């Protein structure tokens, strides 16, 4: 059985804790590797290596650091197919989706190539009599990222590309469910010319996470995962005096006004609701048609599309989506479907019994569609994170606007309408961090910043883009006055001794 270790000080090292996590192949439901879970000492080695390497890395000029990012970008492109196949083998998402996952991360690497421009600081000449004032952005030192299973390439790259280009050293603690792509990225960074120790991967569970939170040499923590853990990370990291951004779960609504193009909406909802088996933090999980006619028209179009979704293996190009990540997660989604039925929602497409011939032990689940979901139902209030779309009918614009606004999560939301005025009103009033207008999954590009509101994000600085640069740097402001008497006097060049 393959054993997976860590990447510390510029090389792959096998773990020595004797504790392992089973990494599954979700297509066949079997263990494919044993992941070593780090000890506090192993984490300590990674931090010590990062701390040492960061001094020279921070002193390397920004354009040389950016050149490493240019090389890294080219290497990811070179290995895209192999990385995508590796990613699918642990996650189960289709190859097209896996390439999308890597591609969105690659865009952040491209953004990081231009970071010298964003850290060059500000200068005010003559801020007072003979006084100049300037500010510079300096790296924090050693920083860490803790990432979820659902984007094994994109999310580690959101964090690490920006942090490293700003002059920090990085410790990544990836999801124990999909550890291999992060290790490959570490090797590619090495090949791109990154010095040993600037990027480290420490695989582990709560012991490693707590070690990261408590380590005095780690100055900032980026976290993406479920809200309960995000809140824990945020609170604990703050007590240890660290800078922290912690992104959590989601329940993203799509509001459909009566003037919307229902064919477009139905097509978009199939991709946004069921793509990647619904295991996306920006998946649309609730559709809110306004008015009975809109609801009926939407259901007429959606039902046959959900019934004909093609569940399959990741390498089959005609597959709409693959298996869920683990047997436990599949069971949790099934439990939510049972709960929805018990709460009185109408299950109008039932994907529970879908099996894939030849892969009966894989974690596959068909697409399910609920109608008549209401905001008092627990299955509406919580994140399901599976191939389940809930229709929650509303009577008017104000009622529809209130649904995402009063939900505990506030990651993304979409509105479908031809009315510019209503779309504008919605975008300005809705209590959610990322808004799509006739766009189902409004994920900001790398040069903007990504982040939700309410229980979808703890901390106030978002991922990547300008906010990512702010997160991974601290501002130093210098006020300088030079002695007046030198002005007009003969200038004497100081002699070197
Ligand atoms: P998760 O919270 O289970 O795990 C995330 C990370 O936390 C992993 O590295 C894991 O090892 C670690 N972790 C898990 N339990 C822990 C514990 N008790 N103590 C310390 N560390 C712990 O999340 P997941 O299942 O990997 O990912 C899915 C979740 O992530 C969903 O809720 C999804 O909405 C969310 N997500 C959010 C965003 C966003 O940007 N808001 C993006 C992607 C995923």
Short mmCIF file of N, CA and C in Angstrom, two decimals, residues 18 92 158 302 468:
data_model
loop_
_atom_site.label_atom_id
_atom_site.label_comp_id
_atom_site.label_asym_id
_atom_site.label_seq_id
_atom_site.Cartn_x
_atom_site.Cartn_y
_atom_site.Cartn_z
N UNK A 18 3.57 7.02 12.96
CA UNK A 18 2.90 5.72 13.14
C UNK A 18 1.38 5.87 13.13
N UNK A 92 -12.54 12.33 -7.11
CA UNK A 92 -13.68 11.77 -7.83
C UNK A 92 -14.32 12.73 -8.81
N UNK A 158 -4.70 29.59 -3.99
CA UNK A 158 -5.25 30.90 -3.56
C UNK A 158 -4.32 31.52 -2.53
N UNK A 302 -36.59 21.85 -15.29
CA UNK A 302 -35.52 21.24 -14.48
C UNK A 302 -35.68 19.73 -14.33
N UNK A 468 -5.78 39.66 -0.57
CA UNK A 468 -4.81 38.62 -0.25
C UNK A 468 -3.44 39.23 0.00
#
